[in-house]
PDB file of C-alpha atoms in Angstrom:
ATOM      1  CA  MET A  29     -77.487  38.196   4.222  1.00 54.00           C
ATOM      2  CA  GLY A  30     -77.745  34.958   6.449  1.00 62.00           C
ATOM      3  CA  GLU A  31     -75.822  31.898   5.587  1.00 61.00           C
ATOM      4  CA  SER A  32     -77.357  28.714   6.913  1.00 56.00           C
ATOM      5  CA  LEU A  33     -75.899  24.949   8.096  1.00 52.00           C
ATOM      6  CA  GLY A  34     -74.317  23.622   4.450  1.00 55.00           C
ATOM      7  CA  ASP A  35     -73.635  26.930   2.631  1.00 61.00           C
ATOM      8  CA  THR A  36     -71.112  27.935   1.547  1.00 64.00           C
ATOM      9  CA  LEU A  37     -69.165  31.722   0.711  1.00 67.00           C
ATOM     10  CA  THR A  38     -66.824  31.734  -2.035  1.00 69.00           C
ATOM     11  CA  THR A  39     -63.805  34.428  -1.745  1.00 68.00           C
ATOM     12  CA  ALA A  40     -60.745  35.259  -4.161  1.00 66.00           C
ATOM     13  CA  THR A  41     -58.611  32.393  -2.492  1.00 72.00           C
ATOM     14  CA  ASN A  42     -60.740  29.627  -0.862  1.00 75.00           C
ATOM     15  CA  THR A  43     -64.481  28.656   0.030  1.00 80.00           C
ATOM     16  CA  TRP A  44     -65.926  29.071   3.119  1.00 78.00           C
ATOM     17  CA  THR A  45     -68.189  26.461   4.117  1.00 80.00           C
ATOM     18  CA  VAL A  46     -71.297  27.046   7.166  1.00 80.00           C
ATOM     19  CA  THR A  47     -71.083  23.819   9.184  1.00 82.00           C
ATOM     20  CA  ALA A  48     -73.567  24.656  12.492  1.00 79.00           C
ATOM     21  CA  ALA A  49     -76.425  27.216  12.735  1.00 74.00           C
ATOM     22  CA  ASN A  50     -75.856  29.903  10.638  1.00 78.00           C
ATOM     23  CA  ILE A  51     -73.894  33.163   9.964  1.00 77.00           C
ATOM     24  CA  ASP A  52     -74.601  36.408   8.062  1.00 77.00           C
ATOM     25  CA  HIS A  53     -72.228  37.461   5.518  1.00 73.00           C
ATOM     26  CA  VAL A  54     -72.391  41.899   5.557  1.00 75.00           C
ATOM     27  CA  THR A  55     -71.102  43.805   2.922  1.00 73.00           C
ATOM     28  CA  THR A  56     -71.687  46.928   4.046  1.00 64.00           C
ATOM     29  CA  GLN A  57     -74.190  48.389   1.493  1.00 55.00           C
ATOM     30  CA  SER A  58     -76.173  45.526   2.751  1.00 51.00           C
ATOM     31  CA  VAL A  59     -76.495  47.752   5.549  1.00 51.00           C
ATOM     32  CA  GLN A  60     -78.680  50.545   5.690  1.00 46.00           C
ATOM     33  CA  GLY A  61     -76.700  53.862   6.156  1.00 45.00           C
ATOM     34  CA  GLY A  62     -73.271  51.926   6.204  1.00 45.00           C
ATOM     35  CA  LEU A  63     -73.413  50.940   9.654  1.00 53.00           C
ATOM     36  CA  PHE A  64     -71.464  48.021   9.528  1.00 65.00           C
ATOM     37  CA  ALA A  65     -68.450  49.219   8.489  1.00 74.00           C
ATOM     38  CA  ALA A  66     -65.429  46.451   6.971  1.00 78.00           C
ATOM     39  CA  ASN A  67     -61.784  46.620   8.288  1.00 78.00           C
ATOM     40  CA  ASP A  68     -60.479  45.796   4.793  1.00 80.00           C
ATOM     41  CA  GLY A  69     -62.800  46.091   2.221  1.00 76.00           C
ATOM     42  CA  VAL A  70     -66.574  45.543   1.894  1.00 76.00           C
ATOM     43  CA  GLN A  71     -67.368  42.543   3.457  1.00 78.00           C
ATOM     44  CA  VAL A  72     -67.473  40.845   7.145  1.00 80.00           C
ATOM     45  CA  ILE A  73     -68.485  37.414   8.486  1.00 78.00           C
ATOM     46  CA  ASP A  74     -71.154  38.350  11.873  1.00 81.00           C
ATOM     47  CA  MET A  75     -70.493  34.879  13.433  1.00 79.00           C
ATOM     48  CA  GLY A  76     -73.743  35.107  15.374  1.00 78.00           C
ATOM     49  CA  GLY A  77     -76.274  34.578  12.795  1.00 75.00           C
ATOM     50  CA  THR A  78     -79.731  35.843  11.932  1.00 74.00           C
ATOM     51  CA  PRO A  79     -80.374  33.294  14.879  1.00 72.00           C
ATOM     52  CA  GLY A  80     -78.329  31.262  16.210  1.00 74.00           C
ATOM     53  CA  ALA A  81     -74.393  30.975  17.223  1.00 82.00           C
ATOM     54  CA  GLY A  82     -72.555  29.626  13.726  1.00 84.00           C
ATOM     55  CA  VAL A  83     -69.434  27.876  12.968  1.00 86.00           C
ATOM     56  CA  VAL A  84     -67.647  28.493   9.458  1.00 87.00           C
ATOM     57  CA  GLU A  85     -64.254  26.846   8.470  1.00 90.00           C
ATOM     58  CA  THR A  86     -62.361  26.585   5.145  1.00 92.00           C
ATOM     59  CA  SER A  87     -59.235  24.193   4.237  1.00 93.00           C
ATOM     60  CA  PHE A  88     -56.059  25.369   3.063  1.00 92.00           C
ATOM     61  CA  PRO A  89     -52.969  23.372   1.585  1.00 92.00           C
ATOM     62  CA  THR A  90     -49.898  23.568   4.175  1.00 94.00           C
ATOM     63  CA  VAL A  91     -46.180  21.606   4.211  1.00 92.00           C
ATOM     64  CA  PRO A  92     -45.451  19.344   7.313  1.00 94.00           C
ATOM     65  CA  GLY A  93     -43.190  21.402   9.677  1.00 93.00           C
ATOM     66  CA  ARG A  94     -43.684  24.200   8.137  1.00 92.00           C
ATOM     67  CA  THR A  95     -44.823  27.480  10.801  1.00 93.00           C
ATOM     68  CA  TYR A  96     -47.768  29.521   9.602  1.00 93.00           C
ATOM     69  CA  GLU A  97     -49.375  32.840  10.691  1.00 93.00           C
ATOM     70  CA  LEU A  98     -53.177  33.334  11.328  1.00 94.00           C
ATOM     71  CA  ASP A  99     -53.890  37.165  10.945  1.00 93.00           C
ATOM     72  CA  PHE A 100     -57.750  38.458  11.683  1.00 91.00           C
ATOM     73  CA  PHE A 101     -59.193  41.559  12.452  1.00 90.00           C
ATOM     74  CA  TYR A 102     -62.419  41.149  14.965  1.00 89.00           C
ATOM     75  CA  ALA A 103     -65.426  43.502  15.633  1.00 86.00           C
ATOM     76  CA  GLN A 104     -68.587  43.436  17.878  1.00 82.00           C
ATOM     77  CA  ASN A 105     -71.971  43.373  16.412  1.00 76.00           C
ATOM     78  CA  ASP A 106     -74.091  46.342  18.522  1.00 69.00           C
ATOM     79  CA  VAL A 107     -76.912  44.009  18.362  1.00 70.00           C
ATOM     80  CA  ALA A 108     -74.828  41.759  20.219  1.00 66.00           C
ATOM     81  CA  SER A 109     -76.713  40.486  24.160  1.00 66.00           C
ATOM     82  CA  ASP A 110     -73.747  39.156  25.640  1.00 73.00           C
ATOM     83  CA  THR A 111     -69.950  39.509  25.161  1.00 80.00           C
ATOM     84  CA  PRO A 112     -69.297  38.335  21.832  1.00 83.00           C
ATOM     85  CA  ALA A 113     -67.261  35.443  21.593  1.00 87.00           C
ATOM     86  CA  CYS A 114     -65.533  33.299  19.142  1.00 87.00           C
ATOM     87  CA  ARG A 115     -63.531  30.236  19.437  1.00 95.00           C
ATOM     88  CA  VAL A 116     -60.882  29.705  16.485  1.00 96.00           C
ATOM     89  CA  ARG A 117     -59.341  26.816  15.663  1.00 97.00           C
ATOM     90  CA  ILE A 118     -56.628  25.741  13.434  1.00 97.00           C
ATOM     91  CA  LEU A 119     -56.901  21.635  12.938  1.00 97.00           C
ATOM     92  CA  GLY A 120     -54.616  19.447  11.382  1.00 96.00           C
ATOM     93  CA  SER A 121     -54.146  15.406  10.944  1.00 90.00           C
ATOM     94  CA  GLY A 122     -57.221  13.394  11.756  1.00 89.00           C
ATOM     95  CA  GLY A 123     -58.540  16.747  13.433  1.00 89.00           C
ATOM     96  CA  GLY A 124     -55.684  17.176  16.166  1.00 95.00           C
ATOM     97  CA  VAL A 125     -55.833  20.812  17.272  1.00 97.00           C
ATOM     98  CA  LEU A 126     -53.060  23.008  16.566  1.00 97.00           C
ATOM     99  CA  LEU A 127     -54.039  26.211  17.589  1.00 96.00           C
ATOM    100  CA  GLU A 128     -56.727  27.450  20.288  1.00 96.00           C
ATOM    101  CA  ASP A 129     -57.605  30.172  21.445  1.00 95.00           C
ATOM    102  CA  LEU A 130     -61.157  32.423  22.610  1.00 93.00           C
ATOM    103  CA  VAL A 131     -61.408  35.950  21.198  1.00 91.00           C
ATOM    104  CA  THR A 132     -63.671  38.527  22.739  1.00 88.00           C
ATOM    105  CA  HIS A 133     -64.734  41.988  22.365  1.00 81.00           C
ATOM    106  CA  THR A 134     -65.862  43.879  24.602  1.00 77.00           C
ATOM    107  CA  ILE A 135     -64.822  47.609  23.687  1.00 73.00           C
ATOM    108  CA  SER A 136     -66.838  49.813  21.673  1.00 67.00           C
ATOM    109  CA  TYR A 137     -68.792  48.640  18.648  1.00 65.00           C
ATOM    110  CA  GLN A 138     -66.652  48.533  15.402  1.00 71.00           C
ATOM    111  CA  THR A 139     -63.314  48.931  16.812  1.00 82.00           C
ATOM    112  CA  TYR A 140     -61.411  46.368  15.000  1.00 88.00           C
ATOM    113  CA  LEU A 141     -59.211  44.183  17.270  1.00 90.00           C
ATOM    114  CA  ARG A 142     -56.208  42.475  15.731  1.00 93.00           C
ATOM    115  CA  PHE A 143     -55.590  38.465  16.479  1.00 95.00           C
ATOM    116  CA  THR A 144     -52.301  36.987  15.494  1.00 96.00           C
ATOM    117  CA  ASP A 145     -50.875  33.493  16.753  1.00 96.00           C
ATOM    118  CA  THR A 146     -48.600  30.559  14.684  1.00 96.00           C
ATOM    119  CA  PHE A 147     -48.745  26.965  14.536  1.00 96.00           C
ATOM    120  CA  VAL A 148     -46.633  24.611  12.601  1.00 96.00           C
ATOM    121  CA  ALA A 149     -48.424  22.117  10.130  1.00 96.00           C
ATOM    122  CA  ASP A 150     -48.538  18.791  10.561  1.00 97.00           C
ATOM    123  CA  SER A 151     -50.587  17.103   7.045  1.00 96.00           C
ATOM    124  CA  THR A 152     -50.713  18.683   3.393  1.00 96.00           C
ATOM    125  CA  THR A 153     -54.327  19.862   4.403  1.00 95.00           C
ATOM    126  CA  THR A 154     -55.293  21.672   7.323  1.00 96.00           C
ATOM    127  CA  ARG A 155     -58.453  23.359   8.490  1.00 95.00           C
ATOM    128  CA  LEU A 156     -59.210  27.114   9.956  1.00 95.00           C
ATOM    129  CA  GLU A 157     -62.551  26.800  11.967  1.00 94.00           C
ATOM    130  CA  PHE A 158     -64.201  29.877  14.019  1.00 92.00           C
ATOM    131  CA  GLN A 159     -67.278  28.654  15.970  1.00 91.00           C
ATOM    132  CA  SER A 160     -69.864  31.416  17.530  1.00 86.00           C
ATOM    133  CA  GLN A 161     -69.768  31.453  21.339  1.00 87.00           C
ATOM    134  CA  ASN A 162     -72.943  33.430  21.492  1.00 81.00           C
ATOM    135  CA  THR A 163     -76.761  32.443  20.927  1.00 78.00           C
ATOM    136  CA  GLY A 164     -79.224  34.890  19.340  1.00 73.00           C
ATOM    137  CA  ILE A 165     -78.123  37.436  17.082  1.00 75.00           C
ATOM    138  CA  GLY A 166     -75.107  39.392  16.664  1.00 76.00           C
ATOM    139  CA  GLY A 167     -71.749  38.303  17.688  1.00 81.00           C
ATOM    140  CA  VAL A 168     -68.445  38.661  16.907  1.00 84.00           C
ATOM    141  CA  ALA A 169     -67.607  39.921  13.338  1.00 84.00           C
ATOM    142  CA  LEU A 170     -64.941  38.298  11.186  1.00 85.00           C
ATOM    143  CA  ASP A 171     -62.411  40.439   8.921  1.00 86.00           C
ATOM    144  CA  SER A 172     -59.212  40.322   6.909  1.00 87.00           C
ATOM    145  CA  ILE A 173     -58.391  36.247   7.612  1.00 89.00           C
ATOM    146  CA  SER A 174     -55.115  35.471   5.818  1.00 90.00           C
ATOM    147  CA  ILE A 175     -52.718  32.443   6.353  1.00 91.00           C
ATOM    148  CA  THR A 176     -48.947  33.209   5.651  1.00 90.00           C
ATOM    149  CA  ASP A 177     -46.074  30.621   5.789  1.00 91.00           C
ATOM    150  CA  LEU A 178     -43.900  32.537   7.899  1.00 90.00           C
ATOM    151  CA  ALA A 179     -40.465  30.545   6.932  1.00 75.00           C
ATOM    152  CA  PRO A 180     -39.948  26.880   5.189  1.00 63.00           C
ATOM    153  CA  ALA A 181     -38.452  23.976   7.256  1.00 56.00           C
ATOM    154  CA  ALA A 182     -34.842  23.740   6.545  1.00 51.00           C
ATOM    155  CA  VAL A 183     -34.674  20.687   3.738  1.00 46.00           C
ATOM    156  CA  PRO A 184     -30.695  19.699   3.708  1.00 46.00           C
ATOM    157  CA  ILE A 185     -30.217  19.261  -0.729  1.00 41.00           C
ATOM    158  CA  LEU A 186     -27.087  17.289   0.141  1.00 43.00           C
ATOM    159  CA  SER A 187     -25.751  15.605   3.534  1.00 39.00           C
ATOM    160  CA  GLY A 188     -22.679  13.057   4.453  1.00 37.00           C
ATOM    161  CA  PRO A 189     -19.768  12.202   2.221  1.00 42.00           C
ATOM    162  CA  ILE A 190     -21.307  12.863  -1.201  1.00 38.00           C
ATOM    163  CA  ALA A 191     -21.445  17.011   0.353  1.00 33.00           C
ATOM    164  CA  LEU A 192     -17.997  16.991   1.196  1.00 32.00           C
ATOM    165  CA  PHE A 193     -16.835  15.557  -2.094  1.00 34.00           C
ATOM    166  CA  ILE A 194     -18.779  18.072  -4.310  1.00 32.00           C
ATOM    167  CA  LEU A 195     -17.488  21.198  -2.135  1.00 36.00           C
ATOM    168  CA  PHE A 196     -13.704  19.668  -2.510  1.00 36.00           C
ATOM    169  CA  GLY A 197     -14.465  18.857  -5.722  1.00 39.00           C
ATOM    170  CA  GLY A 198     -15.751  22.575  -6.307  1.00 40.00           C
ATOM    171  CA  LEU A 199     -12.866  23.847  -4.492  1.00 38.00           C
ATOM    172  CA  ALA A 200      -9.972  22.217  -6.343  1.00 39.00           C
ATOM    173  CA  ALA A 201     -11.554  23.036  -9.719  1.00 38.00           C
ATOM    174  CA  THR A 202     -11.945  26.909  -8.997  1.00 38.00           C
ATOM    175  CA  GLY A 203      -8.071  26.713  -7.849  1.00 38.00           C
ATOM    176  CA  TYR A 204      -6.943  24.728 -10.873  1.00 35.00           C
ATOM    177  CA  VAL A 205      -8.369  27.590 -13.172  1.00 34.00           C
ATOM    178  CA  ALA A 206      -6.750  30.325 -10.822  1.00 35.00           C
ATOM    179  CA  VAL A 207      -3.702  28.349 -11.727  1.00 35.00           C
ATOM    180  CA  SER A 208      -4.383  28.379 -15.211  1.00 34.00           C
ATOM    181  CA  ARG A 209      -5.336  31.994 -15.424  1.00 36.00           C
ATOM    182  CA  GLY A 210      -1.923  32.466 -13.664  1.00 39.00           C
ATOM    183  CA  GLY A 211      -0.205  30.716 -16.472  1.00 40.00           C
ATOM    184  CA  THR A 212       1.250  27.945 -14.649  1.00 38.00           C
ATOM    185  CA  ALA A 213      -0.128  24.444 -15.428  1.00 40.00           C
ATOM    186  CA  ALA A 214       1.261  22.950 -12.871  1.00 41.00           C
ATOM    187  CA  GLY A 215       1.799  23.081  -8.696  1.00 38.00           C
ATOM    188  CA  GLY A 216      -0.142  25.369  -7.164  1.00 38.00           C
ATOM    189  CA  LEU A 217      -2.273  23.339  -5.442  1.00 35.00           C
TER     190      LEU A 217
END
């Protein structure tokens, strides 16, 4: 249940590493009576570990210049002594911050809220980090975390005089075929 500094969690798509204090990796089956509900599935990360303000991160491949969307759901653990808060950061080349926000949760326990924001990648590997802002046990519970490539950057395949030559060459060939089918071998274009 409790994951400490250096521990890893492996999901279907990536590996998360605990980089400070600890977190609680909770499955709904591990909580008596199933009181700690997941937003989706049966697993939740409670950023306020037992005890301590946890930090967890993962890296994922990106294409520089492309826009990505970070999407996740968060709730509060009802044993949190302070208002549950968690800093989320997307870090790019050289640790540069591409996105940073602080999520807090002040409404009823286990009511999931959705976070969505975008960033533009600046390297081939990007890091996602969640950092609890609570000491003690209980904090922000995270679930359904995803990164989506929104729109590939427009990359010209051909440009300049070569593209114009191919374009005009293609039109001439199309015109010639039309003339040939029409029964006239000469003229037309």
